Amino acid sequence: MILRKEQIEKNNSDDFPQHKKSYEFISRQINHADEVIKKLIDFQVAIPSWALGTGGTRFGRFPGGGEPGSLEEKIEDIGLLHALNKSSGAISLHIPWDIPKDANAIKKLASQYGLRFDAMNSNTFQDQPDQKLSYKFGSMQHVDKAVRKQAIGHNIEVIKYGKGLDSQSLTVWLSDGSTFPGQLNFRKSFLNTLESLREVYAELPSDWKMFVEYKAFEPNFYSMRVGDWGQSLLYTSKLGRKAYTLVDLGHHLANANIEQIVALLLMEGKLGGFHFNDSKYGDDDLTVGSVKPYQLFLIFNELVEGMDAKNMNHAHDLAWMIDASHNVKDPLEDLLQSVEAIMIAYAQSLIIDRNKLVEAQNNNDVVAAQEILQQAYRTDVRALVAEARLRSGGALHPLSVFRNEKVRENLIKERGSKTVATGL
Ligand code: RM4
Ligand code: MN
Ligand code: MN
């Protein structure tokens, strides 16, 4: 299904009178609305190819129908999201869940929807049917060199697929680790992993980045090989200037101060990108901003402050991706909500009174510092985000257009109610 321009415009004209009032109100409150809107328009969040179907839990899965059954249909789905919000202009692929058989055709299709290919994701956390050796006891850390070689080979193949699509980065997330004490020699498994990563790194084109994603727990429950930002930073520092740490919001131990981690990685020039999601307990992969929106805002506060301190381009110098899974919601509606939450947090962080905050910090005025942050956080910036969408041809209210235009119903009609997307 393709959403036509006229469909979006029709909805926008119905919604415009209310929007006009809200927009006039907010643009009087802040003095640089146009500058903020410009940044919002530029900011794009990549959608993962594995988040377009129902994820399920380890107990069950309840598919909702009309799920994309092929890479082409996944691209079509992201095209729908992007037509609605104009902020989802990129796709992040997982190999082997989404192998582009004809790279040029896939690239052409994506560009018709205004999409580019963001980071490529490798997968050595599952065994594939035609695979020779098992990853049951790890991949890049494995005690058997032959298994490590296989994992390295897979990552190099992922780079090859990525080159064909003009992607410029590889994300490596390892499920390696140990589930019981004594199972592993920490030092040896670290060194094995480093050696394996180095072999992959050596194959990285000069204009590519390699992201090393960490995760504190799961599927291994005693130790994870890349368990935290310290270990990821060790790897990325040893690997070289093309290697960066990737932060997934759901991959920390409970109550970790993620905003502080982000600030320091940025300071070191080693923050590469983000996997946005939200969680209550673990790697819940819930809709961004649904549980801890203030934390999301505090993270964006550090991102904007840290990127500005280094004169970085907000839209292009870090990789912004969603990594979520949907059990009870329509995946596309969930993703619309996630992108909206990201844009809101970003917009709020752009309206923080930075000079006043520095002054409060220098005066140890704790009360003022809190007031300044919360002043921004409690400002309703939704009309700014909507205005950015309007100016770039998107919908004032993506979610209501999705429902008014019966997008899911149409997808079910086209694809059937029993399709199952590859991925989680
Ligand atoms: C992991 C991690 C990776 C993602 C897989 C599917 O928990 O977040 O980024 O590729 O899940
Ligand atoms: Mn992730
Ligand atoms: Mn995860």
Coordinates of C-alpha atoms and ligand atoms in Angstrom, one line a residue:
M1 CA 0.0 0.0 0.0
I2 CA 1.1 3.5 -0.8
L3 CA -0.2 6.5 1.1
R4 CA -0.9 9.2 -1.5
K5 CA 0.0 12.8 -0.9
E6 CA -3.7 13.8 -1.2
Q7 CA -4.7 11.4 1.6
I8 CA -2.2 13.0 3.9
E9 CA -3.1 16.6 2.8
K10 CA -6.8 15.9 3.3
N11 CA -6.2 14.8 6.9
N12 CA -3.9 17.7 7.5
S13 CA -6.4 20.2 6.4
D14 CA -8.9 18.8 8.9
D15 CA -6.3 19.0 11.6
F16 CA -4.9 22.3 10.7
P17 CA -7.1 24.8 12.6
Q18 CA -6.2 23.1 15.9
H19 CA -2.6 22.8 15.0
K20 CA -2.4 26.5 14.1
K21 CA -3.5 27.5 17.6
S22 CA -1.0 25.2 19.3
Y23 CA 1.8 26.1 17.0
E24 CA 1.3 29.9 17.5
F25 CA 1.3 29.3 21.3
I26 CA 4.5 27.4 21.4
S27 CA 6.3 29.6 18.9
R28 CA 5.6 32.6 21.1
Q29 CA 7.1 30.8 24.1
I30 CA 10.4 30.1 22.5
N31 CA 12.4 32.5 20.5
H32 CA 14.1 30.2 18.0
A33 CA 11.3 28.0 16.8
D34 CA 12.4 28.0 13.2
E35 CA 15.9 26.8 14.1
V36 CA 14.5 24.0 16.2
I37 CA 12.1 23.0 13.4
K38 CA 15.0 22.9 10.9
K39 CA 16.9 20.5 13.1
L40 CA 13.8 18.3 13.6
I41 CA 13.3 18.1 9.9
D42 CA 16.9 16.9 9.4
F43 CA 16.7 14.3 12.1
Q44 CA 16.0 10.8 10.9
V45 CA 15.6 7.6 12.9
A46 CA 16.4 4.3 11.2
I47 CA 13.8 1.5 11.5
P48 CA 15.0 -2.0 12.1
S49 CA 13.8 -4.5 9.5
W50 CA 13.1 -6.9 12.4
A51 CA 10.6 -4.7 14.1
L52 CA 7.9 -4.7 11.5
G53 CA 6.3 -7.9 12.6
T54 CA 5.0 -9.0 15.9
G55 CA 7.8 -10.0 18.2
G56 CA 6.2 -12.2 20.8
T57 CA 7.8 -13.4 24.0
R58 CA 9.4 -16.8 24.7
F59 CA 5.9 -18.0 25.7
G60 CA 3.9 -17.1 22.7
R61 CA 3.4 -14.9 19.7
F62 CA 0.2 -13.3 18.6
P63 CA 0.6 -12.0 15.0
G64 CA -1.8 -9.3 14.0
G65 CA -2.0 -9.8 10.2
G66 CA -0.7 -8.1 7.2
E67 CA 2.8 -8.5 8.4
P68 CA 5.5 -8.0 5.7
G69 CA 6.6 -11.4 4.3
S70 CA 9.6 -10.2 2.4
L71 CA 12.3 -7.5 2.4
E72 CA 10.4 -5.6 -0.3
E73 CA 7.3 -5.5 1.9
K74 CA 9.4 -4.4 4.9
I75 CA 10.7 -1.5 2.8
E76 CA 7.1 -0.7 1.9
D77 CA 6.1 -0.6 5.6
I78 CA 9.0 1.8 6.4
G79 CA 7.9 3.8 3.4
L80 CA 4.5 4.1 5.0
L81 CA 6.0 5.3 8.2
H82 CA 8.2 7.8 6.5
A83 CA 5.4 9.1 4.4
L84 CA 3.5 9.8 7.6
N85 CA 6.3 11.3 9.8
K86 CA 9.1 12.2 7.4
S87 CA 11.5 11.2 10.2
S88 CA 11.9 7.5 9.4
G89 CA 14.1 7.8 6.3
A90 CA 16.4 4.9 6.9
I91 CA 16.3 1.1 7.4
S92 CA 18.6 -1.1 9.4
L93 CA 18.9 -4.7 8.1
H94 CA 19.6 -7.9 9.9
I95 CA 21.5 -10.6 8.1
P96 CA 20.5 -13.4 7.5
W97 CA 16.9 -12.4 8.4
D98 CA 16.8 -10.0 5.4
I99 CA 19.2 -10.9 2.7
P100 CA 19.1 -8.5 -0.2
K101 CA 19.2 -10.9 -3.2
D102 CA 19.3 -8.2 -5.8
A103 CA 21.1 -5.2 -4.2
N104 CA 20.4 -2.8 -7.0
A105 CA 16.7 -3.5 -7.1
I106 CA 16.4 -3.2 -3.3
K107 CA 18.3 0.0 -3.3
K108 CA 16.1 1.4 -6.1
L109 CA 12.9 0.4 -4.2
A110 CA 14.1 2.0 -1.0
S111 CA 15.0 5.2 -2.7
Q112 CA 11.5 5.4 -4.2
Y113 CA 10.3 5.7 -0.7
G114 CA 13.1 8.1 0.3
L115 CA 14.9 5.6 2.4
R116 CA 18.6 4.9 2.8
F117 CA 20.4 1.9 4.4
D118 CA 21.6 2.5 7.9
A119 CA 23.8 0.1 9.9
M120 CA 23.9 -3.6 8.9
N121 CA 23.5 -6.1 11.7
S122 CA 25.2 -9.4 11.9
N123 CA 23.8 -12.4 13.7
T124 CA 25.9 -14.9 15.5
F125 CA 23.4 -15.5 18.2
Q126 CA 21.4 -18.1 16.4
D127 CA 22.4 -21.2 14.4
Q128 CA 21.2 -21.1 10.8
P129 CA 19.9 -24.3 9.2
D130 CA 22.8 -24.5 6.7
Q131 CA 25.5 -23.6 9.2
K132 CA 28.4 -25.9 9.9
L133 CA 29.4 -25.1 13.4
S134 CA 27.2 -24.1 16.4
Y135 CA 27.2 -20.9 18.3
K136 CA 25.8 -22.6 21.4
F137 CA 29.0 -21.7 23.3
G138 CA 29.7 -18.4 21.7
S139 CA 30.9 -17.1 18.4
M140 CA 33.8 -14.6 18.4
Q141 CA 34.9 -15.8 21.9
H142 CA 34.7 -19.5 21.1
V143 CA 37.4 -21.8 22.4
D144 CA 37.5 -23.4 18.9
K145 CA 39.2 -21.3 16.3
A146 CA 37.0 -22.8 13.6
V147 CA 33.9 -21.4 15.2
R148 CA 35.5 -18.0 15.5
K149 CA 36.5 -18.1 11.9
Q150 CA 32.9 -18.9 10.9
A151 CA 31.7 -15.9 12.9
I152 CA 34.3 -13.6 11.3
G153 CA 33.3 -14.8 7.9
H154 CA 29.7 -14.1 8.5
N155 CA 30.5 -10.5 9.6
I156 CA 32.6 -10.0 6.5
E157 CA 29.7 -11.2 4.4
V158 CA 27.4 -8.7 6.1
I159 CA 29.8 -5.9 5.2
K160 CA 29.7 -7.2 1.6
Y161 CA 25.9 -7.0 1.6
G162 CA 26.0 -3.6 3.1
K163 CA 28.4 -2.3 0.5
G164 CA 25.9 -3.3 -2.2
L165 CA 23.3 -1.1 -0.5
D166 CA 25.5 1.9 0.3
S167 CA 25.3 1.3 4.0
Q168 CA 28.2 2.6 5.9
S169 CA 28.3 0.8 9.1
L170 CA 28.2 -2.6 10.8
T171 CA 26.7 -3.3 14.2
V172 CA 28.1 -6.2 16.0
W173 CA 26.0 -7.5 18.9
L174 CA 27.4 -10.6 20.5
S175 CA 25.4 -12.9 22.7
D176 CA 28.7 -14.5 23.8
G177 CA 29.3 -15.0 27.4
S178 CA 28.8 -17.7 30.0
T179 CA 25.8 -18.9 32.0
F180 CA 27.7 -20.5 34.8
P181 CA 30.7 -19.6 36.9
G182 CA 33.8 -21.5 35.8
Q183 CA 32.4 -22.0 32.3
L184 CA 34.8 -19.5 30.7
N185 CA 38.2 -18.0 31.2
F186 CA 37.4 -14.3 31.1
R187 CA 40.8 -13.1 29.9
K188 CA 41.1 -15.7 27.1
S189 CA 37.5 -15.2 25.9
F190 CA 38.2 -11.4 25.8
L191 CA 41.3 -11.9 23.8
N192 CA 39.7 -14.3 21.4
T193 CA 36.9 -11.8 20.8
L194 CA 39.3 -9.0 20.3
E195 CA 41.3 -11.0 17.7
S196 CA 38.0 -11.9 15.9
L197 CA 36.8 -8.3 15.9
R198 CA 40.2 -7.2 14.6
E199 CA 39.8 -9.5 11.6
V200 CA 36.4 -8.1 10.8
Y201 CA 37.6 -4.5 11.4
A202 CA 40.4 -5.1 8.9
E203 CA 37.7 -5.7 6.2
L204 CA 35.8 -2.5 6.9
P205 CA 35.9 0.0 4.1
S206 CA 37.6 3.3 4.9
D207 CA 34.4 5.3 5.1
W208 CA 32.6 2.8 7.3
K209 CA 32.1 2.6 11.1
M210 CA 31.9 -0.5 13.2
F211 CA 29.6 -0.4 16.2
V212 CA 30.2 -2.7 19.2
E213 CA 26.9 -3.0 21.1
Y214 CA 27.0 -4.1 24.7
K215 CA 24.4 -5.8 26.9
A216 CA 24.6 -6.7 30.5
F217 CA 22.5 -9.9 30.6
E218 CA 20.7 -12.4 28.4
P219 CA 21.0 -14.8 26.7
N220 CA 23.9 -15.5 29.0
F221 CA 23.2 -15.0 32.6
Y222 CA 26.5 -15.2 34.4
S223 CA 28.7 -13.1 32.2
M224 CA 28.3 -11.3 28.9
R225 CA 31.4 -11.0 26.7
V226 CA 30.5 -7.3 25.9
G227 CA 28.6 -6.8 29.1
D228 CA 28.9 -3.0 29.6
W229 CA 30.1 0.2 28.1
G230 CA 33.5 -0.3 29.7
Q231 CA 34.1 -3.5 27.9
S232 CA 32.8 -2.1 24.6
L233 CA 35.0 0.9 25.0
L234 CA 38.0 -1.4 25.6
Y235 CA 37.3 -3.1 22.3
T236 CA 36.5 0.0 20.3
S237 CA 39.6 1.8 21.7
K238 CA 41.9 -1.2 20.8
L239 CA 40.3 -1.6 17.4
G240 CA 40.8 1.9 16.1
R241 CA 39.2 5.1 14.9
K242 CA 36.5 3.4 12.9
A243 CA 35.2 1.5 15.9
Y244 CA 32.5 3.0 18.2
T245 CA 30.4 2.0 21.1
L246 CA 26.7 1.5 20.5
V247 CA 24.2 2.2 23.3
D248 CA 21.0 0.2 23.4
L249 CA 18.7 1.7 26.1
G250 CA 17.5 -1.7 27.3
H251 CA 21.0 -3.3 27.8
H252 CA 22.0 -1.9 31.2
L253 CA 21.6 -3.2 34.7
A254 CA 18.6 -1.7 36.5
N255 CA 18.8 2.0 37.3
A256 CA 22.1 2.6 35.4
N257 CA 22.7 6.3 34.7
I258 CA 22.6 6.0 30.9
E259 CA 22.9 9.8 30.4
Q260 CA 26.2 9.8 32.2
I261 CA 27.5 6.9 30.1
V262 CA 26.4 8.8 26.9
A263 CA 28.2 12.0 28.1
L264 CA 31.5 10.3 28.7
L265 CA 31.4 8.2 25.5
L266 CA 30.7 11.3 23.5
M267 CA 33.5 13.2 25.3
E268 CA 35.9 10.4 24.3
G269 CA 34.7 10.5 20.7
K270 CA 33.6 6.9 21.0
L271 CA 29.9 7.1 21.0
G272 CA 28.7 5.7 17.7
G273 CA 25.0 5.3 17.9
F274 CA 21.8 4.4 19.6
H275 CA 19.2 1.7 19.8
F276 CA 16.2 3.4 21.2
N277 CA 13.5 1.5 23.1
D278 CA 12.1 1.6 26.7
S279 CA 11.9 -0.9 29.5
K280 CA 10.6 -1.5 33.0
Y281 CA 12.7 -4.5 34.0
G282 CA 15.1 -5.8 31.4
D283 CA 15.6 -5.7 27.7
D284 CA 11.9 -5.3 27.3
D285 CA 12.1 -3.5 23.9
L286 CA 9.0 -1.4 24.6
T287 CA 7.9 1.7 22.8
V288 CA 10.4 4.5 23.2
G289 CA 9.3 7.0 25.9
S290 CA 6.4 4.8 27.1
V291 CA 7.9 4.1 30.6
K292 CA 10.7 6.5 31.3
P293 CA 10.2 9.6 29.2
Y294 CA 12.2 11.8 31.5
Q295 CA 15.2 9.6 31.2
L296 CA 14.9 9.8 27.4
F297 CA 14.9 13.6 27.7
L298 CA 18.0 13.6 30.0
I299 CA 19.8 11.4 27.5
F300 CA 19.0 13.8 24.7
N301 CA 20.1 16.7 27.0
E302 CA 23.6 15.1 27.2
L303 CA 23.6 14.2 23.5
V304 CA 22.8 17.8 22.4
E305 CA 25.2 19.4 24.9
G306 CA 28.0 16.9 24.0
M307 CA 27.5 17.1 20.3
D308 CA 27.4 20.9 20.3
A309 CA 30.6 21.0 22.4
K310 CA 32.3 19.0 19.6
N311 CA 30.6 20.8 16.8
M312 CA 29.0 17.7 15.6
N313 CA 26.1 17.5 13.3
H314 CA 23.1 16.2 15.2
A315 CA 21.5 14.4 12.3
H316 CA 24.5 12.7 10.7
D317 CA 27.4 12.2 13.1
L318 CA 25.7 9.6 15.2
A319 CA 23.6 6.6 14.1
W320 CA 20.0 6.8 15.4
M321 CA 18.1 3.6 15.3
I322 CA 15.1 2.0 17.0
D323 CA 15.5 -1.5 18.4
A324 CA 12.1 -2.6 19.7
S325 CA 9.8 -5.5 19.6
H326 CA 6.0 -5.4 19.8
N327 CA 3.9 -8.0 21.5
V328 CA 0.5 -6.4 21.9
K329 CA 0.5 -3.4 19.6
D330 CA 0.4 -3.0 15.9
P331 CA 4.1 -2.8 15.0
L332 CA 3.6 0.2 12.7
E333 CA 1.6 2.1 15.2
D334 CA 4.2 1.3 17.9
L335 CA 7.0 2.6 15.6
L336 CA 5.1 5.8 14.9
Q337 CA 4.8 6.3 18.7
S338 CA 8.5 5.6 19.2
V339 CA 9.6 8.0 16.6
E340 CA 7.3 10.7 18.0
A341 CA 8.7 10.1 21.5
I342 CA 12.3 10.5 20.1
M343 CA 11.4 13.7 18.3
I344 CA 9.7 15.2 21.4
A345 CA 12.7 14.4 23.6
Y346 CA 15.0 15.9 21.0
A347 CA 12.9 19.0 20.6
Q348 CA 12.8 19.5 24.3
S349 CA 16.5 19.2 24.6
L350 CA 16.9 21.9 22.0
I351 CA 15.0 24.4 24.0
I352 CA 16.9 24.0 27.3
D353 CA 18.4 27.3 28.3
R354 CA 22.0 26.3 28.1
N355 CA 23.6 29.5 29.3
K356 CA 21.4 29.6 32.4
L357 CA 22.1 26.0 33.1
V358 CA 25.9 26.6 33.0
E359 CA 25.4 29.5 35.3
A360 CA 23.4 27.5 37.7
Q361 CA 26.0 24.7 37.7
N362 CA 28.8 27.2 38.3
N363 CA 27.0 28.6 41.2
N364 CA 26.1 25.2 42.6
D365 CA 22.5 26.3 42.3
V366 CA 20.9 22.9 42.4
V367 CA 17.4 24.2 42.5
A368 CA 17.8 26.4 39.5
A369 CA 19.5 23.6 37.5
Q370 CA 16.5 21.3 38.1
E371 CA 14.1 24.1 37.2
I372 CA 15.8 24.8 33.9
L373 CA 15.8 21.2 32.8
Q374 CA 12.2 20.7 33.9
Q375 CA 11.1 23.9 32.3
A376 CA 12.1 22.4 29.0
Y377 CA 10.8 18.9 29.8
R378 CA 7.4 20.2 30.8
T379 CA 7.0 22.3 27.7
D380 CA 4.5 20.8 25.3
V381 CA 6.6 20.7 22.1
R382 CA 4.3 18.5 20.1
A383 CA 3.2 21.3 17.9
L384 CA 6.8 22.0 17.0
V385 CA 7.3 18.4 16.0
A386 CA 4.0 18.5 14.0
E387 CA 5.0 21.7 12.3
A388 CA 8.3 20.0 11.2
R389 CA 6.3 17.2 9.7
L390 CA 4.0 19.5 8.0
R391 CA 6.8 21.5 6.4
S392 CA 8.4 18.3 5.1
G393 CA 5.2 17.0 3.6
G394 CA 4.3 14.5 6.4
A395 CA 1.1 14.2 8.5
L396 CA 0.2 16.5 11.4
H397 CA -1.0 13.4 13.3
P398 CA 0.6 10.3 11.8
L399 CA -1.2 7.9 14.0
S400 CA -4.7 9.2 13.2
V401 CA -3.9 9.2 9.5
F402 CA -2.7 5.6 9.9
R403 CA -6.1 4.7 11.4
N404 CA -8.3 7.0 9.3
E405 CA -6.8 5.7 6.1
K406 CA -7.1 2.1 7.3
V407 CA -3.5 1.2 6.6
R408 CA -3.5 -2.0 8.6
E409 CA -6.8 -3.2 7.1
N410 CA -5.4 -2.5 3.6
L411 CA -2.2 -4.4 4.4
I412 CA -4.2 -7.4 5.6
K413 CA -6.2 -7.2 2.4
E414 CA -3.1 -7.2 0.3
R415 CA -1.0 -9.7 2.2
G416 CA -3.4 -11.8 4.1
S417 CA -4.0 -12.2 7.8
K418 CA -1.5 -15.1 8.3
T419 CA 1.8 -13.7 7.1
V420 CA 4.7 -13.9 9.5
A421 CA 7.6 -11.5 9.3
T422 CA 11.2 -12.8 9.7
G423 CA 13.0 -11.6 12.7
L424 CA 12.4 -11.8 16.4
Ligands
RM4_1 C1 19.7 -7.9 20.8 C2 20.4 -6.6 20.4 C3 20.6 -6.4 19.0 C4 19.5 -6.9 18.1 C5 19.0 -8.2 18.5 C6 17.9 -8.7 17.7 O1 19.2 -7.9 22.0 O2 19.6 -5.5 20.9 O3 20.8 -5.0 18.7 O4 20.1 -7.0 16.8 O5 18.7 -8.2 19.9
MN2 MN 20.0 -3.5 20.2
MN3 MN 18.2 -5.8 22.8

